Every structure is written in C-alpha cells, then in structure tokens.
PDB file of C-alpha atoms in Angstrom:
ATOM      1  CA  MET A   7     -31.087  46.246 -20.103  1.00  0.00           C
ATOM      2  CA  PRO A   8     -31.780  43.220 -17.802  1.00  0.00           C
ATOM      3  CA  ALA A   9     -30.731  40.920 -20.626  1.00  0.00           C
ATOM      4  CA  VAL A  10     -27.472  42.821 -21.073  1.00  0.00           C
ATOM      5  CA  LEU A  11     -26.787  42.662 -17.326  1.00  0.00           C
ATOM      6  CA  ALA A  12     -27.435  38.917 -17.305  1.00  0.00           C
ATOM      7  CA  VAL A  13     -24.920  38.303 -20.071  1.00  0.00           C
ATOM      8  CA  LEU A  14     -22.379  40.708 -18.538  1.00  0.00           C
ATOM      9  CA  THR A  15     -22.686  39.071 -15.098  1.00  0.00           C
ATOM     10  CA  ALA A  16     -22.228  35.609 -16.577  1.00  0.00           C
ATOM     11  CA  GLY A  17     -19.188  36.823 -18.501  1.00  0.00           C
ATOM     12  CA  LEU A  18     -17.579  38.382 -15.430  1.00  0.00           C
ATOM     13  CA  MET A  19     -18.007  35.205 -13.411  1.00  0.00           C
ATOM     14  CA  ALA A  20     -16.901  32.839 -16.151  1.00  0.00           C
ATOM     15  CA  PHE A  21     -13.952  34.942 -17.303  1.00  0.00           C
ATOM     16  CA  HIS A  22     -12.975  36.861 -14.166  1.00  0.00           C
ATOM     17  CA  ARG A  23      -9.319  35.977 -14.758  1.00  0.00           C
ATOM     18  CA  ALA A  24      -9.485  38.009 -17.977  1.00  0.00           C
ATOM     19  CA  VAL A  25     -10.165  41.219 -16.051  1.00  0.00           C
ATOM     20  CA  PRO A  26      -6.751  42.943 -15.952  1.00  0.00           C
ATOM     21  CA  ASN A  27      -4.941  43.658 -12.719  1.00  0.00           C
ATOM     22  CA  SER A  28      -2.617  46.228 -14.245  1.00  0.00           C
ATOM     23  CA  VAL A  29      -4.874  49.180 -13.431  1.00  0.00           C
ATOM     24  CA  GLY A  30      -6.034  49.465  -9.834  1.00  0.00           C
ATOM     25  CA  ARG A  31      -5.869  45.681  -9.440  1.00  0.00           C
ATOM     26  CA  LEU A  32      -9.447  45.538 -10.713  1.00  0.00           C
ATOM     27  CA  GLY A  33      -9.202  41.793 -11.238  1.00  0.00           C
ATOM     28  CA  SER A  34      -8.384  41.161  -7.592  1.00  0.00           C
ATOM     29  CA  LEU A  35     -11.098  43.591  -6.509  1.00  0.00           C
ATOM     30  CA  LEU A  36     -13.690  41.710  -8.563  1.00  0.00           C
ATOM     31  CA  GLU A  37     -12.481  38.343  -7.264  1.00  0.00           C
ATOM     32  CA  SER A  38     -12.673  39.522  -3.654  1.00  0.00           C
ATOM     33  CA  PHE A  39     -16.451  39.784  -3.961  1.00  0.00           C
ATOM     34  CA  LEU A  40     -17.049  37.317  -6.795  1.00  0.00           C
ATOM     35  CA  ALA A  41     -19.578  35.215  -4.886  1.00  0.00           C
ATOM     36  CA  TRP A  42     -21.796  38.266  -4.391  1.00  0.00           C
ATOM     37  CA  LEU A  43     -22.411  38.540  -8.139  1.00  0.00           C
ATOM     38  CA  GLY A  44     -25.017  35.864  -7.518  1.00  0.00           C
ATOM     39  CA  LEU A  45     -27.215  38.617  -6.071  1.00  0.00           C
ATOM     40  CA  VAL A  46     -27.430  40.126  -9.555  1.00  0.00           C
ATOM     41  CA  VAL A  47     -29.276  36.991 -10.649  1.00  0.00           C
ATOM     42  CA  VAL A  48     -31.814  37.506  -7.854  1.00  0.00           C
ATOM     43  CA  VAL A  49     -32.361  41.157  -8.795  1.00  0.00           C
ATOM     44  CA  LEU A  50     -32.747  40.291 -12.464  1.00  0.00           C
ATOM     45  CA  LEU A  51     -35.183  37.514 -11.593  1.00  0.00           C
ATOM     46  CA  VAL A  52     -37.383  40.022  -9.741  1.00  0.00           C
ATOM     47  CA  LEU A  53     -37.240  42.333 -12.748  1.00  0.00           C
ATOM     48  CA  ALA A  54     -38.185  39.440 -14.991  1.00  0.00           C
ATOM     49  CA  LEU A  55     -41.225  38.631 -12.899  1.00  0.00           C
ATOM     50  CA  LEU A  56     -42.332  42.255 -13.068  1.00  0.00           C
ATOM     51  CA  ARG A  57     -42.353  42.243 -16.860  1.00  0.00           C
ATOM     52  CA  ARG A  58     -45.805  41.946 -18.424  1.00  0.00           C
ATOM     53  CA  SER A  59     -44.795  40.341 -21.697  1.00  0.00           C
ATOM     54  CA  ALA A  60     -44.766  36.556 -21.494  1.00  0.00           C
ATOM     55  CA  THR A  61     -42.373  36.333 -24.427  1.00  0.00           C
ATOM     56  CA  ALA A  62     -39.951  38.839 -22.912  1.00  0.00           C
ATOM     57  CA  LEU A  63     -40.226  37.058 -19.562  1.00  0.00           C
ATOM     58  CA  MET A  64     -39.318  33.673 -21.044  1.00  0.00           C
ATOM     59  CA  ALA A  65     -36.407  35.188 -22.986  1.00  0.00           C
ATOM     60  CA  LEU A  66     -35.018  36.857 -19.872  1.00  0.00           C
ATOM     61  CA  LEU A  67     -35.463  33.729 -17.781  1.00  0.00           C
ATOM     62  CA  LEU A  68     -33.471  31.782 -20.343  1.00  0.00           C
ATOM     63  CA  LEU A  69     -30.724  34.403 -20.244  1.00  0.00           C
ATOM     64  CA  LEU A  70     -30.659  34.205 -16.444  1.00  0.00           C
ATOM     65  CA  LEU A  71     -29.543  30.604 -16.787  1.00  0.00           C
ATOM     66  CA  LEU A  72     -26.160  31.913 -17.945  1.00  0.00           C
ATOM     67  CA  PRO A  73     -25.109  33.737 -14.729  1.00  0.00           C
ATOM     68  CA  ALA A  74     -26.879  31.115 -12.605  1.00  0.00           C
ATOM     69  CA  ALA A  75     -24.873  28.343 -14.264  1.00  0.00           C
ATOM     70  CA  ALA A  76     -21.632  30.305 -13.925  1.00  0.00           C
ATOM     71  CA  TRP A  77     -22.249  30.954 -10.208  1.00  0.00           C
ATOM     72  CA  THR A  78     -23.156  27.302  -9.591  1.00  0.00           C
ATOM     73  CA  HIS A  79     -20.001  26.150 -11.354  1.00  0.00           C
ATOM     74  CA  LEU A  80     -17.832  28.436  -9.198  1.00  0.00           C
ATOM     75  CA  PHE A  81     -19.538  28.178  -5.830  1.00  0.00           C
ATOM     76  CA  GLY A  82     -22.212  25.492  -5.921  1.00  0.00           C
ATOM     77  CA  GLY A  83     -19.927  22.902  -4.376  1.00  0.00           C
ATOM     78  CA  LEU A  84     -19.509  25.058  -1.271  1.00  0.00           C
ATOM     79  CA  LEU A  85     -23.209  24.577  -0.525  1.00  0.00           C
ATOM     80  CA  LEU A  86     -22.964  20.788  -0.317  1.00  0.00           C
ATOM     81  CA  PRO A  87     -23.265  19.301   3.183  1.00  0.00           C
ATOM     82  CA  GLY A  88     -20.066  18.109   4.787  1.00  0.00           C
ATOM     83  CA  VAL A  89     -19.443  14.425   5.429  1.00  0.00           C
ATOM     84  CA  GLU A  90     -19.054  12.937   8.887  1.00  0.00           C
ATOM     85  CA  PRO A  91     -15.595  13.327  10.447  1.00  0.00           C
ATOM     86  CA  GLY A  92     -13.288  10.364   9.917  1.00  0.00           C
ATOM     87  CA  PRO A  93     -10.646   8.754  12.133  1.00  0.00           C
ATOM     88  CA  HIS A  94      -7.791  10.560  10.364  1.00  0.00           C
ATOM     89  CA  ASP A  95      -9.188  14.036  10.681  1.00  0.00           C
ATOM     90  CA  LEU A  96      -7.859  17.073  12.488  1.00  0.00           C
ATOM     91  CA  VAL A  97      -9.986  20.053  13.491  1.00  0.00           C
ATOM     92  CA  VAL A  98      -8.371  23.477  13.295  1.00  0.00           C
ATOM     93  CA  VAL A  99      -9.452  26.984  14.265  1.00  0.00           C
ATOM     94  CA  GLN A 100      -8.146  30.175  12.699  1.00  0.00           C
ATOM     95  CA  HIS A 101      -8.812  33.592  14.236  1.00  0.00           C
ATOM     96  CA  ASN A 102      -7.485  37.126  13.993  1.00  0.00           C
ATOM     97  CA  VAL A 103      -8.204  38.075  17.593  1.00  0.00           C
ATOM     98  CA  SER A 104      -7.630  41.848  17.052  1.00  0.00           C
ATOM     99  CA  ASP A 105      -4.942  43.847  18.794  1.00  0.00           C
ATOM    100  CA  VAL A 106      -7.642  45.864  20.573  1.00  0.00           C
ATOM    101  CA  ASN A 107      -9.634  42.873  21.839  1.00  0.00           C
ATOM    102  CA  THR A 108     -11.032  43.820  25.247  1.00  0.00           C
ATOM    103  CA  ASP A 109     -11.735  40.235  26.344  1.00  0.00           C
ATOM    104  CA  PRO A 110      -8.849  37.924  25.374  1.00  0.00           C
ATOM    105  CA  ALA A 111      -9.753  35.430  28.093  1.00  0.00           C
ATOM    106  CA  GLY A 112     -13.330  35.154  26.840  1.00  0.00           C
ATOM    107  CA  THR A 113     -12.081  34.828  23.272  1.00  0.00           C
ATOM    108  CA  ALA A 114      -9.707  32.016  24.257  1.00  0.00           C
ATOM    109  CA  ARG A 115     -12.440  30.152  26.140  1.00  0.00           C
ATOM    110  CA  ALA A 116     -14.832  30.454  23.182  1.00  0.00           C
ATOM    111  CA  LEU A 117     -12.262  29.017  20.786  1.00  0.00           C
ATOM    112  CA  ALA A 118     -11.305  26.191  23.132  1.00  0.00           C
ATOM    113  CA  GLU A 119     -14.978  25.188  23.521  1.00  0.00           C
ATOM    114  CA  ALA A 120     -14.922  24.025  19.896  1.00  0.00           C
ATOM    115  CA  GLU A 121     -12.266  21.463  20.956  1.00  0.00           C
ATOM    116  CA  PRO A 122     -10.011  21.789  17.902  1.00  0.00           C
ATOM    117  CA  ASP A 123      -6.617  20.133  17.669  1.00  0.00           C
ATOM    118  CA  LEU A 124      -4.923  23.365  16.582  1.00  0.00           C
ATOM    119  CA  ILE A 125      -5.717  27.037  17.204  1.00  0.00           C
ATOM    120  CA  ALA A 126      -3.949  29.709  15.153  1.00  0.00           C
ATOM    121  CA  LEU A 127      -4.131  33.350  16.244  1.00  0.00           C
ATOM    122  CA  GLU A 128      -3.002  36.649  14.754  1.00  0.00           C
ATOM    123  CA  GLU A 129      -2.610  40.162  16.189  1.00  0.00           C
ATOM    124  CA  LEU A 130      -1.209  38.852  19.460  1.00  0.00           C
ATOM    125  CA  VAL A 131       0.038  41.739  21.546  1.00  0.00           C
ATOM    126  CA  PRO A 132       1.187  42.057  25.163  1.00  0.00           C
ATOM    127  CA  PRO A 133      -0.339  41.865  27.699  1.00  0.00           C
ATOM    128  CA  ALA A 134      -3.119  39.946  25.897  1.00  0.00           C
ATOM    129  CA  LEU A 135      -0.603  37.265  24.855  1.00  0.00           C
ATOM    130  CA  ALA A 136      -0.068  36.301  28.490  1.00  0.00           C
ATOM    131  CA  VAL A 137      -3.830  35.939  28.912  1.00  0.00           C
ATOM    132  CA  TYR A 138      -4.090  33.608  25.923  1.00  0.00           C
ATOM    133  CA  GLU A 139      -1.182  31.511  27.195  1.00  0.00           C
ATOM    134  CA  LYS A 140      -2.750  31.172  30.638  1.00  0.00           C
ATOM    135  CA  THR A 141      -6.290  30.445  29.378  1.00  0.00           C
ATOM    136  CA  PHE A 142      -5.207  27.843  26.830  1.00  0.00           C
ATOM    137  CA  ALA A 143      -2.654  26.141  29.101  1.00  0.00           C
ATOM    138  CA  ALA A 144      -4.872  23.370  30.498  1.00  0.00           C
ATOM    139  CA  ASN A 145      -6.155  21.995  27.182  1.00  0.00           C
ATOM    140  CA  TYR A 146      -3.425  23.185  24.811  1.00  0.00           C
ATOM    141  CA  PRO A 147      -0.096  22.552  26.537  1.00  0.00           C
ATOM    142  CA  TYR A 148       1.986  23.179  23.414  1.00  0.00           C
ATOM    143  CA  HIS A 149       2.335  26.501  21.682  1.00  0.00           C
ATOM    144  CA  ALA A 150       4.649  28.484  19.409  1.00  0.00           C
ATOM    145  CA  ILE A 151       4.838  32.256  19.052  1.00  0.00           C
ATOM    146  CA  GLN A 152       6.636  34.411  16.494  1.00  0.00           C
ATOM    147  CA  GLY A 153       5.987  38.127  16.692  1.00  0.00           C
ATOM    148  CA  THR A 154       2.225  38.683  16.542  1.00  0.00           C
ATOM    149  CA  VAL A 155       1.196  35.199  15.328  1.00  0.00           C
ATOM    150  CA  GLY A 156       0.882  32.038  17.363  1.00  0.00           C
ATOM    151  CA  LEU A 157      -0.249  28.415  17.362  1.00  0.00           C
ATOM    152  CA  TRP A 158      -1.674  26.378  20.232  1.00  0.00           C
ATOM    153  CA  SER A 159      -1.855  22.599  19.957  1.00  0.00           C
ATOM    154  CA  LYS A 160      -3.040  19.472  21.733  1.00  0.00           C
ATOM    155  CA  HIS A 161      -0.097  17.701  20.114  1.00  0.00           C
ATOM    156  CA  PRO A 162       3.623  18.347  20.657  1.00  0.00           C
ATOM    157  CA  LEU A 163       5.215  21.091  18.572  1.00  0.00           C
ATOM    158  CA  THR A 164       8.887  21.304  17.644  1.00  0.00           C
ATOM    159  CA  GLY A 165      11.181  23.392  15.489  1.00  0.00           C
ATOM    160  CA  ALA A 166       9.215  26.644  15.657  1.00  0.00           C
ATOM    161  CA  ARG A 167      10.837  29.378  13.598  1.00  0.00           C
ATOM    162  CA  LEU A 168      10.108  32.681  11.946  1.00  0.00           C
ATOM    163  CA  VAL A 169       8.986  32.718   8.325  1.00  0.00           C
ATOM    164  CA  ASP A 170      10.082  36.037   6.842  1.00  0.00           C
ATOM    165  CA  ILE A 171       7.159  37.396   4.811  1.00  0.00           C
ATOM    166  CA  LYS A 172       7.883  41.087   5.387  1.00  0.00           C
ATOM    167  CA  PRO A 173       7.425  43.158   2.219  1.00  0.00           C
ATOM    168  CA  ARG A 174       9.974  45.713   1.117  1.00  0.00           C
ATOM    169  CA  GLY A 175       9.474  49.201   2.485  1.00  0.00           C
ATOM    170  CA  ILE A 176       8.462  48.120   5.998  1.00  0.00           C
ATOM    171  CA  THR A 177      11.264  49.212   8.309  1.00  0.00           C
ATOM    172  CA  GLU A 178       9.701  48.642  11.730  1.00  0.00           C
ATOM    173  CA  THR A 179       9.646  45.330  13.597  1.00  0.00           C
ATOM    174  CA  TRP A 180       7.283  43.094  11.655  1.00  0.00           C
ATOM    175  CA  SER A 181       7.045  39.360  12.388  1.00  0.00           C
ATOM    176  CA  ARG A 182       3.893  37.794  11.026  1.00  0.00           C
ATOM    177  CA  GLY A 183       4.839  34.308   9.927  1.00  0.00           C
ATOM    178  CA  LEU A 184       5.791  31.103  11.709  1.00  0.00           C
ATOM    179  CA  ARG A 185       6.454  27.498  10.842  1.00  0.00           C
ATOM    180  CA  THR A 186       6.446  24.603  13.263  1.00  0.00           C
ATOM    181  CA  VAL A 187       5.930  20.836  13.201  1.00  0.00           C
ATOM    182  CA  ALA A 188       2.913  19.253  14.909  1.00  0.00           C
ATOM    183  CA  HIS A 189       3.519  15.660  15.949  1.00  0.00           C
ATOM    184  CA  THR A 190       0.015  14.210  15.610  1.00  0.00           C
ATOM    185  CA  PRO A 191      -1.150  10.592  16.020  1.00  0.00           C
ATOM    186  CA  HIS A 192      -1.400  10.537  12.218  1.00  0.00           C
ATOM    187  CA  GLY A 193       2.123  11.735  11.534  1.00  0.00           C
ATOM    188  CA  ASP A 194       4.201  14.893  11.475  1.00  0.00           C
ATOM    189  CA  ILE A 195       2.618  17.950   9.873  1.00  0.00           C
ATOM    190  CA  ALA A 196       4.275  21.252   9.014  1.00  0.00           C
ATOM    191  CA  VAL A 197       2.006  24.050  10.215  1.00  0.00           C
ATOM    192  CA  TYR A 198       2.341  27.614   8.969  1.00  0.00           C
ATOM    193  CA  VAL A 199       0.578  30.551  10.596  1.00  0.00           C
ATOM    194  CA  ALA A 200       0.605  33.866   8.757  1.00  0.00           C
ATOM    195  CA  HIS A 201      -0.907  37.316   8.746  1.00  0.00           C
ATOM    196  CA  LEU A 202      -0.517  39.014   5.377  1.00  0.00           C
ATOM    197  CA  PRO A 203      -0.629  42.824   5.036  1.00  0.00           C
ATOM    198  CA  SER A 204      -3.989  44.548   4.868  1.00  0.00           C
ATOM    199  CA  VAL A 205      -5.509  45.761   1.612  1.00  0.00           C
ATOM    200  CA  ARG A 206      -7.494  48.946   1.062  1.00  0.00           C
ATOM    201  CA  ILE A 207     -10.166  49.879  -1.436  1.00  0.00           C
ATOM    202  CA  ARG A 208      -9.428  53.338  -2.786  1.00  0.00           C
ATOM    203  CA  ALA A 209     -10.664  55.519  -5.605  1.00  0.00           C
ATOM    204  CA  SER A 210      -7.758  54.223  -7.681  1.00  0.00           C
ATOM    205  CA  GLY A 211      -8.730  50.585  -7.058  1.00  0.00           C
ATOM    206  CA  LEU A 212      -7.470  47.874  -4.713  1.00  0.00           C
ATOM    207  CA  ALA A 213      -4.246  48.684  -2.849  1.00  0.00           C
ATOM    208  CA  SER A 214      -2.805  45.199  -2.373  1.00  0.00           C
ATOM    209  CA  SER A 215       0.816  45.306  -3.551  1.00  0.00           C
ATOM    210  CA  ARG A 216       2.282  44.558  -0.117  1.00  0.00           C
ATOM    211  CA  ARG A 217      -0.215  41.743   0.464  1.00  0.00           C
ATOM    212  CA  ASP A 218       0.670  40.240  -2.918  1.00  0.00           C
ATOM    213  CA  GLU A 219       4.413  40.494  -2.241  1.00  0.00           C
ATOM    214  CA  SER A 220       4.003  38.858   1.162  1.00  0.00           C
ATOM    215  CA  ALA A 221       1.914  36.062  -0.386  1.00  0.00           C
ATOM    216  CA  GLY A 222       4.722  35.441  -2.849  1.00  0.00           C
ATOM    217  CA  LEU A 223       7.284  35.113  -0.056  1.00  0.00           C
ATOM    218  CA  LEU A 224       5.028  32.745   1.865  1.00  0.00           C
ATOM    219  CA  GLY A 225       4.388  30.699  -1.274  1.00  0.00           C
ATOM    220  CA  LYS A 226       8.147  30.236  -1.764  1.00  0.00           C
ATOM    221  CA  ALA A 227       8.544  29.078   1.828  1.00  0.00           C
ATOM    222  CA  ILE A 228       5.773  26.508   1.440  1.00  0.00           C
ATOM    223  CA  ALA A 229       7.176  25.350  -1.910  1.00  0.00           C
ATOM    224  CA  ALA A 230      10.459  24.571  -0.129  1.00  0.00           C
ATOM    225  CA  GLU A 231       8.736  22.569   2.646  1.00  0.00           C
ATOM    226  CA  LYS A 232      10.307  19.135   3.164  1.00  0.00           C
ATOM    227  CA  LEU A 233       7.412  17.459   4.960  1.00  0.00           C
ATOM    228  CA  LYS A 234       4.747  15.921   2.749  1.00  0.00           C
ATOM    229  CA  THR A 235       1.789  17.315   4.678  1.00  0.00           C
ATOM    230  CA  ALA A 236       1.539  21.019   5.431  1.00  0.00           C
ATOM    231  CA  LEU A 237      -1.197  23.289   6.718  1.00  0.00           C
ATOM    232  CA  LEU A 238      -1.544  27.048   6.385  1.00  0.00           C
ATOM    233  CA  LEU A 239      -3.744  28.903   8.859  1.00  0.00           C
ATOM    234  CA  GLY A 240      -3.959  32.644   8.685  1.00  0.00           C
ATOM    235  CA  ASP A 241      -5.524  35.984   8.055  1.00  0.00           C
ATOM    236  CA  LEU A 242      -4.473  36.294   4.422  1.00  0.00           C
ATOM    237  CA  ASN A 243      -6.451  39.467   3.739  1.00  0.00           C
ATOM    238  CA  GLY A 244      -7.834  37.970   0.555  1.00  0.00           C
ATOM    239  CA  THR A 245     -10.337  35.407  -0.677  1.00  0.00           C
ATOM    240  CA  VAL A 246      -9.266  32.158  -2.298  1.00  0.00           C
ATOM    241  CA  ASP A 247     -10.545  33.505  -5.637  1.00  0.00           C
ATOM    242  CA  ASP A 248      -8.271  36.560  -5.473  1.00  0.00           C
ATOM    243  CA  ARG A 249      -5.366  36.060  -7.875  1.00  0.00           C
ATOM    244  CA  GLY A 250      -3.138  37.930  -5.424  1.00  0.00           C
ATOM    245  CA  LEU A 251      -3.094  34.715  -3.363  1.00  0.00           C
ATOM    246  CA  ALA A 252      -2.176  32.554  -6.371  1.00  0.00           C
ATOM    247  CA  PRO A 253       1.306  31.764  -4.942  1.00  0.00           C
ATOM    248  CA  LEU A 254      -0.599  29.933  -2.184  1.00  0.00           C
ATOM    249  CA  THR A 255      -3.766  28.646  -3.850  1.00  0.00           C
ATOM    250  CA  SER A 256      -1.752  27.202  -6.739  1.00  0.00           C
ATOM    251  CA  ARG A 257       0.130  24.992  -4.286  1.00  0.00           C
ATOM    252  CA  MET A 258      -2.484  24.199  -1.644  1.00  0.00           C
ATOM    253  CA  THR A 259      -6.058  22.949  -1.491  1.00  0.00           C
ATOM    254  CA  THR A 260      -8.797  25.118  -0.023  1.00  0.00           C
ATOM    255  CA  ALA A 261     -12.123  24.339   1.652  1.00  0.00           C
ATOM    256  CA  GLU A 262     -14.470  22.115  -0.339  1.00  0.00           C
ATOM    257  CA  GLN A 263     -17.661  23.075   1.506  1.00  0.00           C
ATOM    258  CA  GLY A 264     -18.800  26.230   3.267  1.00  0.00           C
ATOM    259  CA  PHE A 265     -18.535  29.948   2.609  1.00  0.00           C
ATOM    260  CA  ALA A 266     -17.561  31.023   6.160  1.00  0.00           C
ATOM    261  CA  PHE A 267     -17.478  34.760   5.466  1.00  0.00           C
ATOM    262  CA  SER A 268     -15.333  36.052   8.325  1.00  0.00           C
ATOM    263  CA  PHE A 269     -14.860  39.795   7.801  1.00  0.00           C
ATOM    264  CA  PRO A 270     -16.031  42.237   8.953  1.00  0.00           C
ATOM    265  CA  ALA A 271     -17.592  40.508  11.942  1.00  0.00           C
ATOM    266  CA  ALA A 272     -20.510  42.946  12.115  1.00  0.00           C
ATOM    267  CA  PHE A 273     -21.574  42.163   8.536  1.00  0.00           C
ATOM    268  CA  PRO A 274     -19.341  39.494   6.984  1.00  0.00           C
ATOM    269  CA  LEU A 275     -18.743  40.038   3.269  1.00  0.00           C
ATOM    270  CA  ALA A 276     -15.767  37.793   2.547  1.00  0.00           C
ATOM    271  CA  ARG A 277     -13.681  35.000   4.002  1.00  0.00           C
ATOM    272  CA  ILE A 278     -10.188  36.385   4.362  1.00  0.00           C
ATOM    273  CA  ASP A 279      -9.309  33.992   7.212  1.00  0.00           C
ATOM    274  CA  GLN A 280      -8.117  30.872   5.458  1.00  0.00           C
ATOM    275  CA  VAL A 281      -7.276  27.234   6.032  1.00  0.00           C
ATOM    276  CA  MET A 282      -5.224  25.572   3.284  1.00  0.00           C
ATOM    277  CA  ALA A 283      -3.395  22.271   3.007  1.00  0.00           C
ATOM    278  CA  CYS A 284      -0.820  20.277   1.050  1.00  0.00           C
ATOM    279  CA  SER A 285      -1.342  16.496   0.763  1.00  0.00           C
ATOM    280  CA  ALA A 286      -4.520  16.796   2.811  1.00  0.00           C
ATOM    281  CA  THR A 287      -8.103  17.825   2.181  1.00  0.00           C
ATOM    282  CA  VAL A 288      -9.778  20.808   3.794  1.00  0.00           C
ATOM    283  CA  GLY A 289     -13.355  19.656   4.280  1.00  0.00           C
ATOM    284  CA  HIS A 290     -16.197  21.768   5.606  1.00  0.00           C
ATOM    285  CA  ILE A 291     -15.340  25.247   6.896  1.00  0.00           C
ATOM    286  CA  ARG A 292     -17.678  27.418   8.966  1.00  0.00           C
ATOM    287  CA  THR A 293     -17.587  30.387  11.282  1.00  0.00           C
ATOM    288  CA  LEU A 294     -17.814  30.318  15.058  1.00  0.00           C
ATOM    289  CA  PRO A 295     -19.756  32.888  17.108  1.00  0.00           C
ATOM    290  CA  ALA A 296     -18.344  36.396  17.268  1.00  0.00           C
ATOM    291  CA  THR A 297     -15.718  37.356  19.829  1.00  0.00           C
ATOM    292  CA  ARG A 298     -14.478  40.851  20.654  1.00  0.00           C
ATOM    293  CA  SER A 299     -12.596  40.908  17.353  1.00  0.00           C
ATOM    294  CA  ASP A 300     -13.532  42.504  14.038  1.00  0.00           C
ATOM    295  CA  HIS A 301     -13.053  39.044  12.466  1.00  0.00           C
ATOM    296  CA  LEU A 302     -15.122  35.919  13.023  1.00  0.00           C
ATOM    297  CA  PRO A 303     -13.242  32.736  13.921  1.00  0.00           C
ATOM    298  CA  VAL A 304     -13.347  29.950  11.334  1.00  0.00           C
ATOM    299  CA  ILE A 305     -13.189  26.230  12.053  1.00  0.00           C
ATOM    300  CA  ALA A 306     -12.337  23.562   9.497  1.00  0.00           C
ATOM    301  CA  ARG A 307     -11.824  19.821   9.337  1.00  0.00           C
ATOM    302  CA  ILE A 308      -8.646  18.473   7.745  1.00  0.00           C
ATOM    303  CA  THR A 309      -8.693  14.961   6.286  1.00  0.00           C
ATOM    304  CA  LEU A 310      -5.187  13.521   6.086  1.00  0.00           C
ATOM    305  CA  ARG A 311      -4.261  11.345   3.126  1.00  0.00           C
TER     306      ARG A 311
END
C-alpha cells in the first residue's frame, strides 16, 4: 500500500492538470492544496523506516523519490533564498483587512511599519475606511478607493477607475476592482486591486463558479492594459496553482520565492492573497504578523525590467 500511495501521489502532483474540473471542480480543489501533498512523502517515509525488511525498505525509498522529485519540481524554487533588493525595486503589501476588523488603526500602523511603496486593501467598510485614510495619511499621501477595495501609495496616483468584475447573478452593489496608475521614480505602472468572490468546499466539491467568472473578467481587463508594466494585488480566493485563476496566471508572473500561506490567519493553509506582475518580476513573498483580520498580510518585492 505505501508503494501504491507513493506512485499515486507523484502522479497527482505531476499530472494535476489532468484531474477533471467538470465534476465538483475537483481539479481546482486539488490544486488549492497541492503543496500539502508533500506531507504524504513524510508519512510514507516514516512507514518505510518502520518496515523490518531491508529489501522492502530500499524499494519503498526508491519509490519515494517519485513524489519527492515531483514536489521539488513544482515548489522547490519557492524555498530558495531571495536576493538583495535592487535600485529598481518596489515593495508592495497586500491585505484583506476583514470587514469586521476591530482595530483598523492598529492594522494600518502595522502595515505601514513595513515601509512598502504600495498598500492594497480589501473589505474596506465605513467607518473603518475613514480610520485607514487618517492613519495612512502622513506616509501615504496618495490613495484610490473603489467600493470595498483601495490602494495607498507613496507615489502619485492618477486615473483611478472601477474595474467591473461582478459575476452574473449578483444584484446588490458590488464593487471589488480598481485600476489606477502609480507614477514611480522608475516609470508609470498600472496597478490593479481586486477581491474575487469567495469559494466554498462542499460535499459536491469546490463551489468556485463565481470566482472563476470574476477572474475571467479581470483577466480581460488586464489583457487590454495599455501600459507595459502592470501589477495585480488582491485577495483572489485561490492559489496560483488553481486553474480557476488561469486567466490571470497565464498573463502575469507570480512570486519566485516564498510560500506565504495567508489564510486562514489562525492556521494558514494556502496563499490566496496574491501579488502578480506584467513586465516585472515578483521576487520573494512572505507574510507579515497577524492583524485583527482572518487573513495574514503578504509583502513582496517587485523588480522592474
């Protein structure tokens, strides 16, 4: 049985795209937790060490190389140390601050202490929005707000507008996407901030149709972007391996180093808070200390080309 599990685990990691999404979006569900399949290797290794037969032990250890190699191919690069920041780098923070955050001022101060160039927030609601505006004002004089998403910047922002990513079937007010231009010392950059619909794990599988539709709308908006360099900061309610985010990940680069699992804050299992870029490189990404949100903030370095 351990040998069968080793081969099956390796196959799932190497050929996860072959798992169909037609029933219960099982492919997306697998890809949401793909990195955790590495734990199967650890469990199987313990079982191998408990076996008394030297021949069986060696055979199982050889089989364990299959899932270990597959995991390393997919995620090994994320473990590499980041390089030192360069002169053409920007630092960005992304955080879903939670609409029931009881300490917005403390959250704002904690994010500002990291001294990023840009801070993107989701689930902004009154009167907390006024608190964020007041707390950020001294160090981040420029900001743009659309609905429940916002961006604060050390650099001037112009042309802020709504990006319509509302899925069909939502009739209430729903504004979760913005686009603005940050005028940095290294040139103008289009910055998108987005909060895609939530997904749910149910007995029937992964309920992600609205998230996937919203990702498609956002992907079209980014595909039509006129500026060469663009950034996307947001709670995308999906990992970069999840094929539901393919309209975005097929067009933009994602973090080269760091796992930065951001949700849930109490026991992070996945990074659903993302930083992506066009014509730029997202270097090391990591989490910041917890705030009063159910998400952890993530901070990333962007190297401009």
